[in-house]
Short mmCIF file of C-alpha atoms and ligand atoms in Angstrom, two decimals:
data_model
loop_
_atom_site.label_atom_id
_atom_site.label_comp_id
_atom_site.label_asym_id
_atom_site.label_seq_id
_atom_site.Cartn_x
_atom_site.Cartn_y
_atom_site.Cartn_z
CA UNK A 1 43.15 -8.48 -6.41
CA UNK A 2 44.15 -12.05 -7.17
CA UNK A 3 40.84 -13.26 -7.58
CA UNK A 4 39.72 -10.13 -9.87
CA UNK A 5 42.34 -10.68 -12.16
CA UNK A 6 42.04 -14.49 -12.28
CA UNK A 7 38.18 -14.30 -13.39
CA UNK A 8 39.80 -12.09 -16.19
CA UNK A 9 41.82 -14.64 -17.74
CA UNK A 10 40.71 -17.80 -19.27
CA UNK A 11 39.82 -21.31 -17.58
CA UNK A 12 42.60 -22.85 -19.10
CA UNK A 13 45.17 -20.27 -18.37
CA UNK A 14 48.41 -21.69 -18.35
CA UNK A 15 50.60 -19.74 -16.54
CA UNK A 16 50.47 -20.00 -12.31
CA UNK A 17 49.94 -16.38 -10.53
CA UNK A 18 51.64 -16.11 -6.99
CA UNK A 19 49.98 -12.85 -5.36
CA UNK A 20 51.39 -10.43 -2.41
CA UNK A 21 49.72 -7.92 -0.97
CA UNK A 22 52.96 -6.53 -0.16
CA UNK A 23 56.69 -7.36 -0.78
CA UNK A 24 60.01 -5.80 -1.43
CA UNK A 25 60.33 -6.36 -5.24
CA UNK A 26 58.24 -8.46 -7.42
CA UNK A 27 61.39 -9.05 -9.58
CA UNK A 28 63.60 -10.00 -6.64
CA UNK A 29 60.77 -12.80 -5.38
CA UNK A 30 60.67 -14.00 -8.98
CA UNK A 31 64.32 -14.53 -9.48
CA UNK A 32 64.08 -16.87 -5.82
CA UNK A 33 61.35 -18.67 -6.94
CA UNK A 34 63.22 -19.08 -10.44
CA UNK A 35 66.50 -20.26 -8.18
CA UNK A 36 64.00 -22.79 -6.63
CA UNK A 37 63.00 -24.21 -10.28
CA UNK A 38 59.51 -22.21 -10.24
CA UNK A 39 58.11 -23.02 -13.98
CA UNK A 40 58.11 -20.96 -17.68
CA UNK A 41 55.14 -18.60 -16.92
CA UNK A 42 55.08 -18.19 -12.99
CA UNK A 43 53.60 -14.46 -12.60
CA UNK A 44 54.52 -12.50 -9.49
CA UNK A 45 51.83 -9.88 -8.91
CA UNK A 46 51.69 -7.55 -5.87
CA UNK A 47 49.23 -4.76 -4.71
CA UNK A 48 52.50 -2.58 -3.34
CA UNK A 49 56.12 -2.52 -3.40
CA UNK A 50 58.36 -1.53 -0.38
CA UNK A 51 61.35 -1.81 -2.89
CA UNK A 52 60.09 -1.41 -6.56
CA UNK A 53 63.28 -1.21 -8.84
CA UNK A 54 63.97 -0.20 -12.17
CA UNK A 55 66.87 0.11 -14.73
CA UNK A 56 70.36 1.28 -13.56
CA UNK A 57 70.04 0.81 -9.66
CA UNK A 58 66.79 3.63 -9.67
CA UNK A 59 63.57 3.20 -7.94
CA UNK A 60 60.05 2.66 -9.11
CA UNK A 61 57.09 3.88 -7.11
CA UNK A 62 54.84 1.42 -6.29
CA UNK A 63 52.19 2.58 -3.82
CA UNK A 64 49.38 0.52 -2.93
CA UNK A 65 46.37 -0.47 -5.78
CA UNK A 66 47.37 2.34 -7.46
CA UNK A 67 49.74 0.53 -10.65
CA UNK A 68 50.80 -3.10 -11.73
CA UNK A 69 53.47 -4.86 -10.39
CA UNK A 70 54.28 -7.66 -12.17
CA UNK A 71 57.09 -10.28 -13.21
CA UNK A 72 56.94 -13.57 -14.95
CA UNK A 73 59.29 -16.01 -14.85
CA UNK A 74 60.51 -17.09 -18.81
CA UNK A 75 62.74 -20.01 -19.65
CA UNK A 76 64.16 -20.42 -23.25
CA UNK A 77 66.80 -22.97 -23.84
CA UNK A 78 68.55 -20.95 -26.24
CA UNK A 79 71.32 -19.02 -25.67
CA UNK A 80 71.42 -15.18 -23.42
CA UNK A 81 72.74 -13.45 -26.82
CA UNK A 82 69.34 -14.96 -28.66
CA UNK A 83 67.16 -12.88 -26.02
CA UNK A 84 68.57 -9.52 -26.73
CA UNK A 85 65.23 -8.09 -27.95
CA UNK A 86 63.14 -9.46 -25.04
CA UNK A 87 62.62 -5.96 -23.56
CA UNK A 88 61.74 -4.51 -27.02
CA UNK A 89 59.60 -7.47 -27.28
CA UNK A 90 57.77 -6.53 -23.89
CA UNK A 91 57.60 -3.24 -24.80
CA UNK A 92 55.17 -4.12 -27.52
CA UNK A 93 52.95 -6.13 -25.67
CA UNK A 94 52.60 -3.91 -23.29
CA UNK A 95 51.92 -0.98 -25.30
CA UNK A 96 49.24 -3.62 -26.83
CA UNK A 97 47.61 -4.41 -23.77
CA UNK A 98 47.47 -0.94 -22.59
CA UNK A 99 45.72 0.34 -26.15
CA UNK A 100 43.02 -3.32 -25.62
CA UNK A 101 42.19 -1.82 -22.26
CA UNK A 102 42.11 1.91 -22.79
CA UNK A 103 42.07 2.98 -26.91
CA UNK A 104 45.45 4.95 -26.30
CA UNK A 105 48.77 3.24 -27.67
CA UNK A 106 51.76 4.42 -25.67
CA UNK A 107 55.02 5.13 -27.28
CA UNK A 108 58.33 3.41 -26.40
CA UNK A 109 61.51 5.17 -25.38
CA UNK A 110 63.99 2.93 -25.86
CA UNK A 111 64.47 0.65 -24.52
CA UNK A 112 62.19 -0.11 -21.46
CA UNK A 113 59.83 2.94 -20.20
CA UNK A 114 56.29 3.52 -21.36
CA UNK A 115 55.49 7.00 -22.41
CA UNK A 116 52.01 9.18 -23.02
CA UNK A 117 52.25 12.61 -24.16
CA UNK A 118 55.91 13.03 -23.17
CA UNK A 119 55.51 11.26 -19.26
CA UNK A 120 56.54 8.13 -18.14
CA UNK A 121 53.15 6.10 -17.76
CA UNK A 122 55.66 2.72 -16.54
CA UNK A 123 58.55 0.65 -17.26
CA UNK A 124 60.14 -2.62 -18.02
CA UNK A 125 63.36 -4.20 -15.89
CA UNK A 126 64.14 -7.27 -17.48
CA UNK A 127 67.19 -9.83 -15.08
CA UNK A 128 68.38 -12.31 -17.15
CA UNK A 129 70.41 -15.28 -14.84
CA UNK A 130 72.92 -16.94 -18.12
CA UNK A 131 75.51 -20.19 -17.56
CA UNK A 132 78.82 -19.00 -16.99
CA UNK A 133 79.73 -22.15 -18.37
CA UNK A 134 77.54 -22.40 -21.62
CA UNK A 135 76.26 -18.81 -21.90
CA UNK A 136 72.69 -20.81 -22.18
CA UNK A 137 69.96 -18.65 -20.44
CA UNK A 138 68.95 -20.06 -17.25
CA UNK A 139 66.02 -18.07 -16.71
CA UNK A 140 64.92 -14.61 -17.53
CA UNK A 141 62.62 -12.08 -15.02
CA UNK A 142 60.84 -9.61 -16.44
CA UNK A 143 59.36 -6.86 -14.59
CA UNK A 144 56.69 -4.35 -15.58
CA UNK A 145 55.20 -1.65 -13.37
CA UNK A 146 52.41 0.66 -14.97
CA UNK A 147 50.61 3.72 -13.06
CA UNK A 148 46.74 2.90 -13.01
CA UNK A 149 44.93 5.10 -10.72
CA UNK A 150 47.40 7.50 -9.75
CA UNK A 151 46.28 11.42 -9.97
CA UNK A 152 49.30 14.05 -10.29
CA UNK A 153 49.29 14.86 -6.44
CA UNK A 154 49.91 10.96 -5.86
CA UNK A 155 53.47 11.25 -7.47
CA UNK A 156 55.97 12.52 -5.27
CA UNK A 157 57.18 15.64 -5.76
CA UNK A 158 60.07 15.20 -8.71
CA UNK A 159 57.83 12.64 -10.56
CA UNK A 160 55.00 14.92 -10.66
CA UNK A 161 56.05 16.40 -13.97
CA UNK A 162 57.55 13.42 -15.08
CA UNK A 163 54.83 10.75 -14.66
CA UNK A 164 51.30 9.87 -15.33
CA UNK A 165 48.90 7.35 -14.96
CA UNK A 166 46.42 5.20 -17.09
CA UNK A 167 43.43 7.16 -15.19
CA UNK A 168 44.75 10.53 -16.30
CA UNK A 169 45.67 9.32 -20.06
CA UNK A 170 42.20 8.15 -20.35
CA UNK A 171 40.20 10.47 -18.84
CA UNK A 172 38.50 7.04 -16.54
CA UNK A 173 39.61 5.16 -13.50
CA UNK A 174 41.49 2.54 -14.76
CA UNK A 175 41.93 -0.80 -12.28
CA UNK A 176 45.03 -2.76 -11.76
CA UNK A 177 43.21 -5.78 -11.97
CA UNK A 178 41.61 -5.15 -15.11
CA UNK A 179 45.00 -3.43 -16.99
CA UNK A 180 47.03 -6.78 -15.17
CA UNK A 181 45.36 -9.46 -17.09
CA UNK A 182 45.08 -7.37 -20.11
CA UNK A 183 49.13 -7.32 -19.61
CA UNK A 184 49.19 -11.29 -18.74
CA UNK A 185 47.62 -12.08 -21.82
CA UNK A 186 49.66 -9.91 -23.74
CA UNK A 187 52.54 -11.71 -22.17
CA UNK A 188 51.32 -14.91 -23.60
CA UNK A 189 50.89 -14.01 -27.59
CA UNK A 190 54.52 -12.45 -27.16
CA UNK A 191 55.80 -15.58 -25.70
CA UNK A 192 54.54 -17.43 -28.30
CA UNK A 193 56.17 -15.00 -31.10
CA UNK A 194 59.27 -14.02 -29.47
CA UNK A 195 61.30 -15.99 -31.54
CA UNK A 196 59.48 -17.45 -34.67
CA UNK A 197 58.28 -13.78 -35.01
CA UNK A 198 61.06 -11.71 -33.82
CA UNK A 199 61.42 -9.30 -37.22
CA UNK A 200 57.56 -8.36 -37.12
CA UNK A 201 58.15 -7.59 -33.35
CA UNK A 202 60.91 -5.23 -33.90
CA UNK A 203 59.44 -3.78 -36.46
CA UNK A 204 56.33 -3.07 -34.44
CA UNK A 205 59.06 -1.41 -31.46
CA UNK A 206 60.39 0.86 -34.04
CA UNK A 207 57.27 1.71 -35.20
CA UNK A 208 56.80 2.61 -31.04
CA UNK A 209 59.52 3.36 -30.38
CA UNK A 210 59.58 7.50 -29.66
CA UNK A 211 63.40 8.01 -29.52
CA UNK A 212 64.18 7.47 -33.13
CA UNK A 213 64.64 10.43 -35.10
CA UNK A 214 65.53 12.20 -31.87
CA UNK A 215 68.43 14.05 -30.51
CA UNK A 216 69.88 11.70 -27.15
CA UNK A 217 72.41 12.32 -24.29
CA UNK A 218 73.80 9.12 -23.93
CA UNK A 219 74.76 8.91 -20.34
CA UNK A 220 77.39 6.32 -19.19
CA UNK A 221 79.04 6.55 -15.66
CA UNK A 222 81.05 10.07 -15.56
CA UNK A 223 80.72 10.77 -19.63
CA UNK A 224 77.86 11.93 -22.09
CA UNK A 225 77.32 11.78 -25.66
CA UNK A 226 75.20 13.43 -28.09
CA UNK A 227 74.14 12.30 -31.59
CA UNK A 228 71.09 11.01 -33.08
CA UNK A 229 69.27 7.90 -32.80
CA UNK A 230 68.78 6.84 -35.90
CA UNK A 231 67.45 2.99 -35.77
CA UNK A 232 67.13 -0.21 -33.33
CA UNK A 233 68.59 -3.53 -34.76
CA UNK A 234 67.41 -6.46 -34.60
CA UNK A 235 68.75 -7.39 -31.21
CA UNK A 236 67.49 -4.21 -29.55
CA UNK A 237 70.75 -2.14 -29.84
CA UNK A 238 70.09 1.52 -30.21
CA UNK A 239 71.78 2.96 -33.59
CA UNK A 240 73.35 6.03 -33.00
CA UNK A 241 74.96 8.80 -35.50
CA UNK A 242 77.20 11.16 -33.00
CA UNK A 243 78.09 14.25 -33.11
CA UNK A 244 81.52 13.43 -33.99
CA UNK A 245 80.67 11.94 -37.04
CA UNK A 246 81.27 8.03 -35.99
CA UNK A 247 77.37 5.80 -35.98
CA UNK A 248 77.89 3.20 -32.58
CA UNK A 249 75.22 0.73 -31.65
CA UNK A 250 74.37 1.08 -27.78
CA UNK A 251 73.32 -1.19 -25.73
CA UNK A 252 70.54 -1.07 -22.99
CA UNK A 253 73.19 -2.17 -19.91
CA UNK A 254 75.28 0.24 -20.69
CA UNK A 255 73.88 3.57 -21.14
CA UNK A 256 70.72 6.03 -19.97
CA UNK A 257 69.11 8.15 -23.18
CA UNK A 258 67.82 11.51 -22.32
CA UNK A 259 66.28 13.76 -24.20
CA UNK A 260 68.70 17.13 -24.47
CA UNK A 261 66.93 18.86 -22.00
CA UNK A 262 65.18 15.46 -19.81
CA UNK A 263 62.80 13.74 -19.47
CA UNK A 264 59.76 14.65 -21.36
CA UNK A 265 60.99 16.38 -24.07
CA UNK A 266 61.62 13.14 -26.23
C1 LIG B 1 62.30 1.31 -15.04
O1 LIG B 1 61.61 2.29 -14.81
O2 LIG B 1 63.52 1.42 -15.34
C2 LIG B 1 61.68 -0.04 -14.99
C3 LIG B 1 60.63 -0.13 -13.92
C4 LIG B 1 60.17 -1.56 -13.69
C5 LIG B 1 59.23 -1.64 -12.52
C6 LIG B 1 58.67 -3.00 -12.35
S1 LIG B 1 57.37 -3.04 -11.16
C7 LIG B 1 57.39 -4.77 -11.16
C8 LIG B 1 58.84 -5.19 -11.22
N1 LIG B 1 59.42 -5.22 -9.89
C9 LIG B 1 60.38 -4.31 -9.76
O3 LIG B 1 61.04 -4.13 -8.70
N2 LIG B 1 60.55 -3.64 -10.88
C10 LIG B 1 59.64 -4.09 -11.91
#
């Protein structure tokens, strides 16, 4: 796979690709090699994941070939409250490099999980390690898994409604190698706008971004709210109008959105 998705990318590629054919998390080996001083732009790629995570402790199924499994290593020297929008940010690229590849542009449902026709096609976990000290970002991880080649019967049983792959969206096989440089390049041109072009990129998420407009369950440990969400700042924060009248900004550590009645009906 390594070599299939290096002859995809350009001779002068600048960022380093470490390849596995197998390992726990792609995100956990990233933030060691980040600990160890690994460079801006180091891209941990796998074939499977044992331990695949996503957002809020839950798992992400990562059999072998089948999806991407990817995480690059990203060092700003600005400070963790300037990277808010770096998921959002993601999100967009992604969805870019997935309509390149295939001529289908998934939506976004806020803040991190790709969506096609109402199932989740992959997702975004972004780690960010900040200074205690300064509050300067150290380094941030971001992770992005996307079902390639999967057919429903390849899910396991409770996903099988709830997920879908690139192959199924587009009606063709679709490789991992092919859809992971599509998503390293995409990478790149958002690394090189996530600042100086932050306003266009946000307003390219909430023109994504499938939750707005939508009635959410905002889930956070024992309690649940309902409202609507009605906009995503600048930073990423997820306007919401409740039902009892008062509008909050959320926060992506802090709460799960569902649709009223799950998954797929946002
Ligand atoms: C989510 O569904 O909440 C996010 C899923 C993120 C999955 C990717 S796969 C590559 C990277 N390694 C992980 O363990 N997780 C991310």
């Amino acid at each position: 796979m390594k070599n299939a998705v290096l002859n995809r990318l350009p001779g002068d590629n600048p960022w380093q690709l470490r390849y596995y054919e197998e390992i726990d998390s792609t995100n956990t080996k990233a933030k060691e090699l980040a600990r160890e001083g690994a460079p801006h732009g180091t891209v941990v790629l796998a074939r499977r994941q044992s331990a695949g995570r996503g957002r809020l402790g839950r798992q992400f199924q990562s059999p072998g070939g089948m999806g991407v499994y990817l995480s690059v290593i990203l060092r700003y020297p600005v400070a963790a409250t300037q990277v808010m929008h770096l998921t959002c940010a993601v999100g967009v690229a992604m969805a870019d490099a997935v309509e390149r590849l295939c001529e289908v542009r998934p939506g976004l449902k806020w803040i991190n999980d790709l969506v096609c026709g109402g199932k989740k096609l992959g997702g975004i976990l972004t780690e960010l390690s900040v200074s205690p000290q300064t509050g300067l970002l150290e380094y941030a991880v971001v992770g992005v898994g996307i079902n390639c080649l999967q057919k429903k019967e390849d899910f396991s049983p409770e996903l099988q409604d709830m997920a879908v792959s690139l192959t199924t969206v587009c009606s063709k096989p679709v490789a991992p190698d092919a859809m992971a440089a599509e998503m390293i390049l995409a990478l790149q041109r958002m690394d090189g706008r996530l600042f100086s072009e932050q306003t266009t990129l946000m307003e390219q998420y909430r023109k994504d971004c499938i939750t707005l407009g939508k009635q959410v369950r905002l889930v956070q440990g024992d309690t649940e709210h309902t409202g609507i969400a009605r906009d995503v700042d600048i930073a990423g924060g997820l306007v919401v109008d409740f039902s009892d009248g008062t509008r909050k900004t959320v926060n992506s550590g802090e709460v799960s959105v569902r649709g009223l009645y799950g998954y797929t009906d946002l």
